[in-house]
PDB file of C-alpha atoms in Angstrom:
ATOM      1  CA  MET A 480       0.000   0.000   0.000  1.00 54.00           C
ATOM      2  CA  ALA A 481       1.456   3.402  -1.007  1.00 51.00           C
ATOM      3  CA  PRO A 482       1.962   5.993   1.717  1.00 51.00           C
ATOM      4  CA  ARG A 483      -0.672   8.705   1.866  1.00 52.00           C
ATOM      5  CA  ASN A 484       0.448  12.092   0.589  1.00 51.00           C
ATOM      6  CA  ASP A 485      -0.570  14.740   3.095  1.00 49.00           C
ATOM      7  CA  ASP A 486       0.523  18.323   3.682  1.00 48.00           C
ATOM      8  CA  ARG A 487       3.243  17.420   6.203  1.00 48.00           C
ATOM      9  CA  GLY A 488       5.610  16.312   3.520  1.00 48.00           C
ATOM     10  CA  SER A 489       4.637  18.728   0.771  1.00 47.00           C
ATOM     11  CA  SER A 490       7.271  20.196  -1.435  1.00 48.00           C
ATOM     12  CA  SER A 491       8.022  23.872  -1.854  1.00 49.00           C
ATOM     13  CA  SER A 492       6.161  23.872  -5.192  1.00 50.00           C
ATOM     14  CA  ASP A 493       2.967  22.806  -3.372  1.00 55.00           C
ATOM     15  CA  SER A 494       3.475  25.691  -0.981  1.00 57.00           C
ATOM     16  CA  GLY A 495       3.846  28.058  -3.921  1.00 62.00           C
ATOM     17  CA  ASP A 496       0.615  26.747  -5.454  1.00 69.00           C
ATOM     18  CA  ASP A 497      -1.212  27.385  -2.176  1.00 70.00           C
ATOM     19  CA  GLU A 498       0.169  30.909  -2.025  1.00 73.00           C
ATOM     20  CA  GLU A 499      -0.913  31.552  -5.633  1.00 74.00           C
ATOM     21  CA  ALA A 500      -4.404  30.253  -4.914  1.00 66.00           C
ATOM     22  CA  ARG A 501      -4.670  32.466  -1.829  1.00 67.00           C
ATOM     23  CA  LYS A 502      -3.546  35.546  -3.794  1.00 68.00           C
ATOM     24  CA  GLN A 503      -5.997  34.753  -6.606  1.00 69.00           C
ATOM     25  CA  MET A 504      -8.855  34.409  -4.127  1.00 63.00           C
ATOM     26  CA  GLU A 505      -7.959  37.765  -2.537  1.00 67.00           C
ATOM     27  CA  GLU A 506      -7.876  39.397  -5.979  1.00 65.00           C
ATOM     28  CA  ASP A 507     -11.216  37.841  -6.892  1.00 59.00           C
ATOM     29  CA  VAL A 508     -12.835  39.154  -3.737  1.00 55.00           C
ATOM     30  CA  ALA A 509     -11.237  42.575  -4.080  1.00 56.00           C
ATOM     31  CA  GLY A 510     -11.960  42.685  -7.807  1.00 53.00           C
ATOM     32  CA  GLY A 511     -15.598  41.809  -7.537  1.00 51.00           C
ATOM     33  CA  GLU A 512     -15.740  38.066  -8.029  1.00 48.00           C
ATOM     34  CA  ASP A 513     -18.120  36.512  -5.482  1.00 50.00           C
ATOM     35  CA  GLY A 514     -17.507  39.316  -3.021  1.00 52.00           C
ATOM     36  CA  ASP A 515     -18.591  42.581  -4.613  1.00 51.00           C
ATOM     37  CA  PHE A 516     -22.010  43.547  -3.391  1.00 51.00           C
ATOM     38  CA  GLY A 517     -21.796  47.033  -4.910  1.00 53.00           C
ATOM     39  CA  GLU A 518     -24.403  46.147  -7.513  1.00 55.00           C
ATOM     40  CA  TRP A 519     -26.689  44.446  -4.990  1.00 48.00           C
ATOM     41  CA  GLU A 520     -30.210  45.769  -5.197  1.00 52.00           C
ATOM     42  CA  GLU A 521     -32.710  45.290  -2.438  1.00 52.00           C
ATOM     43  CA  ASP A 522     -36.203  44.413  -3.554  1.00 51.00           C
ATOM     44  CA  ASP A 523     -38.195  47.595  -3.431  1.00 49.00           C
ATOM     45  CA  GLU A 524     -41.210  46.757  -1.279  1.00 44.00           C
ATOM     46  CA  GLU A 525     -43.229  49.379  -3.093  1.00 47.00           C
ATOM     47  CA  ALA A 526     -42.640  47.730  -6.477  1.00 66.00           C
ATOM     48  CA  ARG A 527     -44.153  44.334  -5.618  1.00 82.00           C
ATOM     49  CA  THR A 528     -47.634  44.052  -7.094  1.00 92.00           C
ATOM     50  CA  THR A 529     -49.719  42.161  -4.548  1.00 94.00           C
ATOM     51  CA  GLN A 530     -53.079  40.444  -4.747  1.00 92.00           C
ATOM     52  CA  CYS A 531     -55.687  41.465  -2.196  1.00 92.00           C
ATOM     53  CA  LEU A 532     -56.344  38.921   0.547  1.00 94.00           C
ATOM     54  CA  PHE A 533     -60.116  38.939  -0.038  1.00 93.00           C
ATOM     55  CA  SER A 534     -60.624  39.845  -3.696  1.00 89.00           C
ATOM     56  CA  GLY A 535     -58.967  39.585  -7.076  1.00 87.00           C
ATOM     57  CA  ALA A 536     -57.765  43.204  -6.906  1.00 89.00           C
ATOM     58  CA  GLN A 537     -54.081  43.955  -7.382  1.00 92.00           C
ATOM     59  CA  HIS A 538     -52.280  46.510  -5.232  1.00 94.00           C
ATOM     60  CA  ALA A 539     -49.021  48.357  -5.777  1.00 95.00           C
ATOM     61  CA  SER A 540     -47.351  46.811  -2.722  1.00 95.00           C
ATOM     62  CA  PRO A 541     -47.898  44.354   0.135  1.00 95.00           C
ATOM     63  CA  THR A 542     -48.438  47.299   2.479  1.00 95.00           C
ATOM     64  CA  ALA A 543     -51.153  48.684   0.208  1.00 95.00           C
ATOM     65  CA  ALA A 544     -52.831  45.262   0.029  1.00 95.00           C
ATOM     66  CA  LEU A 545     -52.775  44.836   3.815  1.00 96.00           C
ATOM     67  CA  GLN A 546     -54.080  48.372   4.354  1.00 96.00           C
ATOM     68  CA  HIS A 547     -56.873  47.649   1.860  1.00 94.00           C
ATOM     69  CA  ALA A 548     -57.760  44.440   3.744  1.00 95.00           C
ATOM     70  CA  ALA A 549     -58.053  46.498   6.929  1.00 96.00           C
ATOM     71  CA  ASP A 550     -60.022  49.360   5.388  1.00 95.00           C
ATOM     72  CA  ALA A 551     -62.316  47.498   3.002  1.00 92.00           C
ATOM     73  CA  PHE A 552     -62.839  44.188   4.800  1.00 94.00           C
ATOM     74  CA  GLY A 553     -62.009  44.774   8.462  1.00 96.00           C
ATOM     75  CA  PHE A 554     -59.049  42.374   8.458  1.00 97.00           C
ATOM     76  CA  ASP A 555     -56.377  44.461  10.173  1.00 97.00           C
ATOM     77  CA  LEU A 556     -53.258  42.338  10.517  1.00 97.00           C
ATOM     78  CA  ARG A 557     -51.817  44.789  13.056  1.00 97.00           C
ATOM     79  CA  ALA A 558     -54.795  44.210  15.362  1.00 97.00           C
ATOM     80  CA  VAL A 559     -54.734  40.431  14.787  1.00 97.00           C
ATOM     81  CA  TYR A 560     -50.997  40.357  15.506  1.00 97.00           C
ATOM     82  CA  LYS A 561     -51.431  42.153  18.824  1.00 96.00           C
ATOM     83  CA  ALA A 562     -54.688  40.484  19.906  1.00 96.00           C
ATOM     84  CA  HIS A 563     -53.313  36.976  19.446  1.00 96.00           C
ATOM     85  CA  SER A 564     -49.684  37.677  20.436  1.00 95.00           C
ATOM     86  CA  LEU A 565     -48.481  36.232  17.141  1.00 96.00           C
ATOM     87  CA  ASP A 566     -44.913  35.361  16.312  1.00 96.00           C
ATOM     88  CA  PHE A 567     -43.348  35.097  12.869  1.00 96.00           C
ATOM     89  CA  TYR A 568     -44.657  31.627  11.985  1.00 96.00           C
ATOM     90  CA  SER A 569     -48.117  32.108  13.441  1.00 97.00           C
ATOM     91  CA  THR A 570     -48.483  35.318  11.421  1.00 97.00           C
ATOM     92  CA  ILE A 571     -47.529  33.432   8.255  1.00 97.00           C
ATOM     93  CA  GLN A 572     -50.156  30.844   9.158  1.00 97.00           C
ATOM     94  CA  CYS A 573     -52.793  33.556   9.669  1.00 97.00           C
ATOM     95  CA  LEU A 574     -52.085  35.122   6.287  1.00 97.00           C
ATOM     96  CA  ASN A 575     -52.148  31.784   4.468  1.00 97.00           C
ATOM     97  CA  TYR A 576     -55.293  30.801   6.352  1.00 98.00           C
ATOM     98  CA  ALA A 577     -56.983  34.068   5.360  1.00 97.00           C
ATOM     99  CA  ARG A 578     -56.098  33.461   1.707  1.00 96.00           C
ATOM    100  CA  ALA A 579     -57.383  29.870   1.940  1.00 96.00           C
ATOM    101  CA  VAL A 580     -60.699  31.020   3.433  1.00 96.00           C
ATOM    102  CA  ALA A 581     -61.055  33.654   0.708  1.00 94.00           C
ATOM    103  CA  GLU A 582     -60.298  31.066  -1.973  1.00 93.00           C
ATOM    104  CA  LYS A 583     -62.802  28.604  -0.500  1.00 94.00           C
ATOM    105  CA  MET A 584     -65.507  31.276  -0.465  1.00 91.00           C
ATOM    106  CA  GLY A 585     -64.815  32.258  -4.076  1.00 88.00           C
ATOM    107  CA  CYS A 586     -63.525  35.765  -3.426  1.00 82.00           C
ATOM    108  CA  LYS A 587     -61.127  35.753  -6.367  1.00 74.00           C
ATOM    109  CA  LYS A 588     -63.845  35.203  -8.963  1.00 68.00           C
ATOM    110  CA  ALA A 589     -64.687  38.199 -11.144  1.00 54.00           C
ATOM    111  CA  GLU A 590     -68.332  38.246 -10.031  1.00 58.00           C
ATOM    112  CA  ALA A 591     -67.441  38.168  -6.338  1.00 55.00           C
ATOM    113  CA  GLY A 592     -68.272  41.433  -4.654  1.00 67.00           C
ATOM    114  CA  ALA A 593     -67.268  43.262  -1.511  1.00 73.00           C
ATOM    115  CA  THR A 594     -69.942  41.381   0.448  1.00 85.00           C
ATOM    116  CA  ILE A 595     -68.223  38.044  -0.174  1.00 90.00           C
ATOM    117  CA  GLY A 596     -64.837  39.577   0.652  1.00 91.00           C
ATOM    118  CA  SER A 597     -66.183  40.967   3.920  1.00 92.00           C
ATOM    119  CA  ALA A 598     -67.777  37.627   4.779  1.00 94.00           C
ATOM    120  CA  ALA A 599     -64.479  35.855   4.061  1.00 95.00           C
ATOM    121  CA  ALA A 600     -62.555  38.330   6.217  1.00 96.00           C
ATOM    122  CA  LYS A 601     -65.037  37.811   9.051  1.00 97.00           C
ATOM    123  CA  ALA A 602     -64.798  34.019   8.664  1.00 97.00           C
ATOM    124  CA  ALA A 603     -60.988  34.229   8.663  1.00 97.00           C
ATOM    125  CA  LEU A 604     -60.980  36.333  11.831  1.00 98.00           C
ATOM    126  CA  GLU A 605     -63.384  33.912  13.533  1.00 98.00           C
ATOM    127  CA  GLY A 606     -61.263  30.946  12.465  1.00 97.00           C
ATOM    128  CA  ILE A 607     -58.099  32.608  13.741  1.00 97.00           C
ATOM    129  CA  ALA A 608     -59.802  33.284  17.074  1.00 97.00           C
ATOM    130  CA  LYS A 609     -60.549  29.541  17.275  1.00 97.00           C
ATOM    131  CA  GLY A 610     -56.982  28.622  16.307  1.00 96.00           C
ATOM    132  CA  GLU A 611     -57.897  27.047  12.963  1.00 97.00           C
ATOM    133  CA  GLN A 612     -54.855  28.645  11.296  1.00 96.00           C
ATOM    134  CA  ARG A 613     -52.494  26.546  13.418  1.00 96.00           C
ATOM    135  CA  ALA A 614     -52.671  23.577  11.049  1.00 96.00           C
ATOM    136  CA  GLU A 615     -49.299  22.780   9.490  1.00 95.00           C
ATOM    137  CA  GLN A 616     -50.704  23.226   5.992  1.00 96.00           C
ATOM    138  CA  TYR A 617     -50.858  26.993   6.577  1.00 97.00           C
ATOM    139  CA  LEU A 618     -47.081  27.193   6.920  1.00 96.00           C
ATOM    140  CA  MET A 619     -47.000  26.636   3.147  1.00 96.00           C
ATOM    141  CA  PRO A 620     -47.965  29.599   0.950  1.00 95.00           C
ATOM    142  CA  THR A 621     -51.552  29.524  -0.292  1.00 94.00           C
ATOM    143  CA  LEU A 622     -50.483  31.881  -3.078  1.00 92.00           C
ATOM    144  CA  PRO A 623     -47.084  31.019  -4.602  1.00 92.00           C
ATOM    145  CA  ASP A 624     -44.450  33.748  -4.114  1.00 92.00           C
ATOM    146  CA  ASP A 625     -46.926  35.812  -2.108  1.00 95.00           C
ATOM    147  CA  PRO A 626     -45.284  39.218  -1.498  1.00 95.00           C
ATOM    148  CA  ILE A 627     -47.332  39.687   1.668  1.00 96.00           C
ATOM    149  CA  LEU A 628     -45.438  36.811   3.282  1.00 96.00           C
ATOM    150  CA  PHE A 629     -42.189  38.704   2.745  1.00 93.00           C
ATOM    151  CA  GLU A 630     -43.343  42.179   3.763  1.00 92.00           C
ATOM    152  CA  TRP A 631     -45.980  41.847   6.499  1.00 96.00           C
ATOM    153  CA  GLU A 632     -43.466  42.758   9.221  1.00 95.00           C
ATOM    154  CA  HIS A 633     -43.172  46.291   7.834  1.00 91.00           C
ATOM    155  CA  PHE A 634     -46.944  46.736   7.970  1.00 93.00           C
ATOM    156  CA  VAL A 635     -47.237  45.386  11.510  1.00 94.00           C
ATOM    157  CA  GLY A 636     -44.239  47.436  12.627  1.00 92.00           C
ATOM    158  CA  VAL A 637     -41.914  44.704  13.834  1.00 88.00           C
ATOM    159  CA  ALA A 638     -39.268  45.033  11.091  1.00 76.00           C
TER     160      ALA A 638
END
C-alpha cells in the first residue's frame, strides 16, 4: 500500500501553489468576483404588485394590500398580531389561512363582490380566534411567491 500524501511532507512547489491560490482568491474578492455587493439591489417593497387577501384586486405593494384588507374588509393584521400575540410563523399561518378562506368562499372570482370579501374576512378572523390557522398546511404559501409573506413585518411594525 502506497503511503498517503498529506501536507506534512509537501514540497516547496505545493506551498507556492497554495500561495498563488490564496492571492488569486484575494484578488477575486477585491476585484468583484463573489464578493462585490456594490451592484446588490434590495427588492423595493413598493414595487411588488400584490393580490388582495379577499378579492382579485391587485395593489401596488404588500403594504397597500394589507391596508386595503383592513379598510375594506375589516381584516387588520396589526390588530390580529397584537390580539393573538403572534410570532413570525403564526403570522404566516394567519395570512395563508386568510387566503385559503377567501379562496374557498370564491372571493377571487370576477363576479365576487365586496360582500363576499367581507364575509371571508369575518370568517378568517373567527377561524383565527378559534386557532384554525395553526394547522401545518398553513405554513406553506396559499399563493405562490406571495409578497405579503415577505413584507408583512413592515406593515405590523416589527421590522
